């Protein structure tokens, strides 16, 4: 048998294994939602799961098999007000999923953050702006939502949508370039500070930048200085290997607490910026994170 034939055979075995473990991962995710209710599952548990899955498949991002598939707005959003508001929008693999949007919408009402920094503009921008408009607990001194976006065309499209909905006064969409080497935000702190004024963020919602594995590693350390002590942060796509590694590295940051991952949507990492003044901008690798195609240590 030739080397090419061996590669094809290995590929078919990988596909067969993925088909076998997909329902198991899905049932596992559903069980976690029932057992943990409204609590995040600790990161260490997810890293062990990733390590076990690595024994059965070398394919990247096996935990992503538990992600909720894209559905229509009506099917994804049980909150009628949101479903009506977003009826002309599409939930795709590039946007926050319906489960996560619903979760954040409900939490928004409970915690009533005055200021949110968002990484990656889109549906979530509209949802947060709608929340500030509906419930009126945003900042009175500056924009309640500062949204960082790497693509100018997305920035313009979101701004147009906000204006059409009469929500533009709640939001400042800020263009932030990314580095060519690692795809990280090249953020000017003075520009962001000007957008925030004297305010500090209560929430940081990270669904960007879009790029290679690890491109979001520096995002939270970079934004921590703009947070109040106790600010809550969220990281979407937490089932992916790259985000698992980012979360694992953030466990080693002084002034940051990683609480775990909510088993909803594409995985929602969550934690707290406990001491913004002592968070280091540089991120050191933390042992135990998965790498592409390999199990965690």
Coordinates of C-alpha atoms in Angstrom, one line a residue:
X1 CA 0.0 0.0 0.0
X2 CA 1.4 3.4 -1.0
X3 CA 1.8 6.4 1.4
X4 CA -1.0 8.1 -0.3
X5 CA -3.3 5.1 0.3
X6 CA -2.3 5.1 4.0
X7 CA -3.2 8.8 4.3
X8 CA -6.6 8.2 2.7
X9 CA -7.2 5.2 5.0
X10 CA -6.3 7.2 8.0
X11 CA -8.6 10.0 6.9
X12 CA -11.6 7.6 6.6
X13 CA -10.8 6.2 10.0
X14 CA -10.9 9.7 11.5
X15 CA -14.2 10.5 9.8
X16 CA -15.7 7.2 11.1
X17 CA -14.5 7.9 14.6
X18 CA -15.9 11.4 14.5
X19 CA -19.3 10.1 13.4
X20 CA -19.2 7.6 16.3
X21 CA -18.3 10.1 19.0
X22 CA -20.5 13.0 17.8
X23 CA -23.7 11.8 19.5
X24 CA -21.7 10.9 22.7
X25 CA -20.3 14.5 22.8
X26 CA -23.8 15.9 22.2
X27 CA -25.4 13.8 25.0
X28 CA -22.5 14.7 27.3
X29 CA -23.1 18.4 26.7
X30 CA -26.8 18.1 27.3
X31 CA -26.1 16.3 30.6
X32 CA -23.8 19.0 31.7
X33 CA -26.4 21.6 31.1
X34 CA -28.9 19.7 33.3
X35 CA -26.4 19.0 36.0
X36 CA -24.7 22.4 36.3
X37 CA -27.9 24.4 35.5
X38 CA -26.7 28.0 35.5
X39 CA -23.1 27.4 36.7
X40 CA -20.0 27.2 34.4
X41 CA -18.2 23.9 34.2
X42 CA -14.6 24.2 35.5
X43 CA -11.9 24.5 32.8
X44 CA -10.0 21.6 34.2
X45 CA -12.9 19.3 33.4
X46 CA -13.0 20.5 29.7
X47 CA -9.2 20.0 29.4
X48 CA -9.5 16.4 30.6
X49 CA -12.4 15.8 28.1
X50 CA -10.2 17.2 25.3
X51 CA -7.4 14.9 26.4
X52 CA -9.6 11.8 26.3
X53 CA -11.1 12.8 22.9
X54 CA -7.5 13.1 21.6
X55 CA -7.1 9.3 22.2
X56 CA -9.9 8.6 19.7
X57 CA -9.3 11.3 17.0
X58 CA -6.5 13.6 16.0
X59 CA -8.9 16.0 14.3
X60 CA -8.8 19.5 15.6
X61 CA -11.6 21.0 17.8
X62 CA -13.4 17.8 18.7
X63 CA -15.3 19.5 21.5
X64 CA -16.9 21.7 18.8
X65 CA -19.0 18.7 17.8
X66 CA -21.2 19.7 20.9
X67 CA -21.8 23.2 19.4
X68 CA -25.5 24.1 18.8
X69 CA -26.1 24.0 15.0
X70 CA -27.1 27.3 13.3
X71 CA -30.9 27.7 13.1
X72 CA -33.4 30.4 12.2
X73 CA -34.0 33.4 14.5
X74 CA -37.4 32.1 15.5
X75 CA -36.0 28.7 16.4
X76 CA -32.9 30.0 18.1
X77 CA -34.3 32.8 20.3
X78 CA -37.1 32.0 22.8
X79 CA -37.3 35.6 23.8
X80 CA -40.0 37.0 21.6
X81 CA -38.8 40.6 21.8
X82 CA -35.4 39.6 20.5
X83 CA -36.8 37.3 17.9
X84 CA -38.9 40.1 16.5
X85 CA -36.1 42.6 16.7
X86 CA -33.6 40.3 14.9
X87 CA -36.1 38.7 12.4
X88 CA -34.2 40.1 9.4
X89 CA -30.8 38.9 10.7
X90 CA -29.1 35.6 10.2
X91 CA -27.4 33.5 12.9
X92 CA -24.4 31.8 11.4
X93 CA -21.2 30.2 12.5
X94 CA -19.6 33.7 12.5
X95 CA -22.1 35.2 14.9
X96 CA -23.0 34.5 18.5
X97 CA -25.5 31.6 18.5
X98 CA -29.0 31.9 19.8
X99 CA -28.4 30.1 23.1
X100 CA -25.5 32.5 24.0
X101 CA -27.5 35.5 22.9
X102 CA -30.4 34.5 25.1
X103 CA -28.1 33.7 28.0
X104 CA -26.4 37.1 27.8
X105 CA -29.7 38.9 27.3
X106 CA -31.1 37.4 30.5
X107 CA -27.9 38.1 32.4
X108 CA -27.9 41.6 31.1
X109 CA -31.2 42.2 32.9
X110 CA -29.9 40.7 36.1
X111 CA -26.5 42.4 36.4
X112 CA -27.4 45.6 34.6
X113 CA -23.9 46.5 33.4
X114 CA -23.5 50.2 32.6
X115 CA -20.6 49.8 30.2
X116 CA -19.6 46.9 27.9
X117 CA -16.6 46.5 25.8
X118 CA -17.3 44.1 22.9
X119 CA -14.8 42.5 20.6
X120 CA -16.3 41.7 17.2
X121 CA -19.3 43.7 16.0
X122 CA -22.5 42.1 14.7
X123 CA -25.7 40.6 16.2
X124 CA -24.4 41.0 19.8
X125 CA -23.9 44.7 19.2
X126 CA -27.6 45.1 18.3
X127 CA -28.7 42.9 21.2
X128 CA -26.7 45.0 23.8
X129 CA -27.8 48.3 22.3
X130 CA -31.4 47.0 22.4
X131 CA -31.0 46.1 26.1
X132 CA -29.6 49.5 27.0
X133 CA -32.5 51.1 25.1
X134 CA -35.2 48.9 26.7
X135 CA -34.0 48.9 30.3
X136 CA -32.2 52.2 30.5
X137 CA -29.3 51.2 32.8
X138 CA -26.5 52.2 30.6
X139 CA -24.0 55.0 31.1
X140 CA -25.2 58.6 31.1
X141 CA -21.7 60.0 30.6
X142 CA -20.5 58.1 27.5
X143 CA -21.5 55.4 25.1
X144 CA -22.7 52.3 27.0
X145 CA -21.2 49.9 24.4
X146 CA -17.8 50.2 22.8
X147 CA -17.5 47.6 20.0
X148 CA -14.1 46.8 18.5
X149 CA -14.2 45.6 14.9
X150 CA -11.3 44.6 12.6
X151 CA -13.2 44.9 9.3
X152 CA -14.2 48.3 8.1
X153 CA -17.1 47.0 6.0
X154 CA -18.6 45.2 9.1
X155 CA -18.2 48.4 11.1
X156 CA -20.1 50.4 8.5
X157 CA -22.8 47.8 8.2
X158 CA -23.4 47.6 11.9
X159 CA -23.5 51.4 12.2
X160 CA -26.0 51.5 9.4
X161 CA -28.2 48.9 11.1
X162 CA -27.9 50.7 14.5
X163 CA -29.0 54.0 12.9
X164 CA -32.0 52.3 11.2
X165 CA -33.1 51.0 14.6
X166 CA -32.5 54.4 16.4
X167 CA -29.8 52.8 18.7
X168 CA -26.7 54.5 17.5
X169 CA -26.4 56.8 20.6
X170 CA -25.8 53.8 22.8
X171 CA -22.9 52.4 20.7
X172 CA -19.4 53.5 19.5
X173 CA -18.1 51.1 16.9
X174 CA -14.3 51.4 16.9
X175 CA -12.1 50.1 14.1
X176 CA -9.2 48.2 15.4
X177 CA -6.6 46.7 13.0
X178 CA -5.0 43.4 13.7
X179 CA -1.3 42.3 13.3
X180 CA -0.3 40.4 10.3
X181 CA 1.9 38.0 12.2
X182 CA -0.6 36.7 14.9
X183 CA -3.9 38.4 14.1
X184 CA -4.0 40.2 17.4
X185 CA -5.7 43.6 18.0
X186 CA -3.4 46.6 17.4
X187 CA -5.3 48.7 19.8
X188 CA -4.4 52.4 20.6
X189 CA -5.2 52.7 24.4
X190 CA -5.7 56.4 24.1
X191 CA -8.4 56.0 21.4
X192 CA -10.3 53.5 23.5
X193 CA -10.0 55.7 26.5
X194 CA -11.4 58.6 24.6
X195 CA -14.4 56.4 23.6
X196 CA -15.0 55.4 27.2
X197 CA -14.4 58.8 28.8
X198 CA -14.2 58.4 32.6
X199 CA -16.1 55.1 32.6
X200 CA -14.8 51.6 33.3
X201 CA -16.2 48.4 31.7
X202 CA -18.5 46.1 33.7
X203 CA -18.4 43.5 31.0
X204 CA -16.0 42.4 28.3
X205 CA -17.5 40.2 25.6
X206 CA -14.8 38.6 23.4
X207 CA -15.9 37.2 20.1
X208 CA -12.9 38.6 18.1
X209 CA -10.6 39.1 16.5
X210 CA -11.1 36.5 13.9
X211 CA -7.9 34.9 12.9
X212 CA -5.5 32.0 13.7
X213 CA -5.3 30.0 16.9
X214 CA -4.2 32.2 19.8
X215 CA -5.1 35.5 18.2
X216 CA -7.4 36.3 21.2
X217 CA -4.8 35.5 23.8
X218 CA -3.7 39.1 24.3
X219 CA -7.3 40.6 24.2
X220 CA -8.3 40.3 27.8
X221 CA -4.9 41.4 29.2
X222 CA -5.0 44.4 26.9
X223 CA -8.5 45.4 27.9
X224 CA -8.2 44.7 31.6
X225 CA -6.9 48.2 32.3
X226 CA -10.2 49.6 31.1
X227 CA -12.3 47.4 33.5
X228 CA -13.5 48.0 37.0
X229 CA -12.5 45.5 39.7
X230 CA -14.9 42.6 39.5
X231 CA -15.8 43.1 35.8
X232 CA -17.1 40.0 34.2
X233 CA -15.6 38.7 30.9
X234 CA -16.9 36.2 28.4
X235 CA -15.0 34.3 25.6
X236 CA -17.1 32.8 22.8
X237 CA -16.0 29.7 20.8
X238 CA -14.5 28.2 23.9
X239 CA -14.9 24.6 22.6
X240 CA -12.2 25.2 20.0
X241 CA -8.7 24.1 20.8
X242 CA -7.3 27.6 20.3
X243 CA -9.7 29.1 22.8
X244 CA -9.1 26.3 25.3
X245 CA -5.4 27.2 25.2
X246 CA -6.2 30.9 25.6
X247 CA -8.4 30.1 28.7
X248 CA -5.7 27.9 30.1
X249 CA -3.1 30.6 29.7
X250 CA -5.4 33.2 31.3
X251 CA -5.4 31.0 34.4
X252 CA -1.9 32.1 35.0
X253 CA -2.7 35.8 34.8
X254 CA -2.5 37.8 38.0
X255 CA -5.7 39.7 38.6
X256 CA -7.8 37.4 36.4
X257 CA -10.0 34.5 37.4
X258 CA -11.2 31.8 35.0
X259 CA -14.5 30.3 36.2
X260 CA -15.0 27.8 33.4
X261 CA -17.1 27.3 30.3
X262 CA -20.9 27.3 30.1
X263 CA -22.0 24.3 27.9
X264 CA -24.1 26.4 25.6
X265 CA -23.8 27.3 21.9
X266 CA -20.1 27.1 20.8
X267 CA -18.9 27.1 24.4
X268 CA -18.9 30.3 26.5
X269 CA -15.8 30.9 28.6
X270 CA -16.4 33.1 31.6
X271 CA -14.4 34.7 34.4
X272 CA -13.7 37.9 36.4
X273 CA -11.1 40.7 36.2
X274 CA -10.5 40.8 40.0
X275 CA -7.6 43.2 40.0
X276 CA -7.3 45.3 36.7
X277 CA -4.2 47.2 37.8
X278 CA -2.0 44.0 38.1
X279 CA -3.0 42.2 34.9
X280 CA 0.1 41.7 32.8
X281 CA -0.3 42.5 29.1
X282 CA 2.0 39.6 28.2
X283 CA 0.6 36.1 28.3
X284 CA 2.7 33.2 29.4
X285 CA 1.9 29.7 28.2
X286 CA 0.3 27.6 30.9
X287 CA 0.9 23.8 31.0
X288 CA -2.1 21.5 30.2
X289 CA -3.6 23.2 27.2
X290 CA -4.4 21.2 24.1
X291 CA -2.6 21.7 20.8
X292 CA -3.9 21.0 17.3
X293 CA -4.4 17.3 16.8
X294 CA -3.0 16.3 20.2
X295 CA -4.4 15.5 23.6
X296 CA -3.8 17.8 26.5
X297 CA -1.0 16.9 28.8

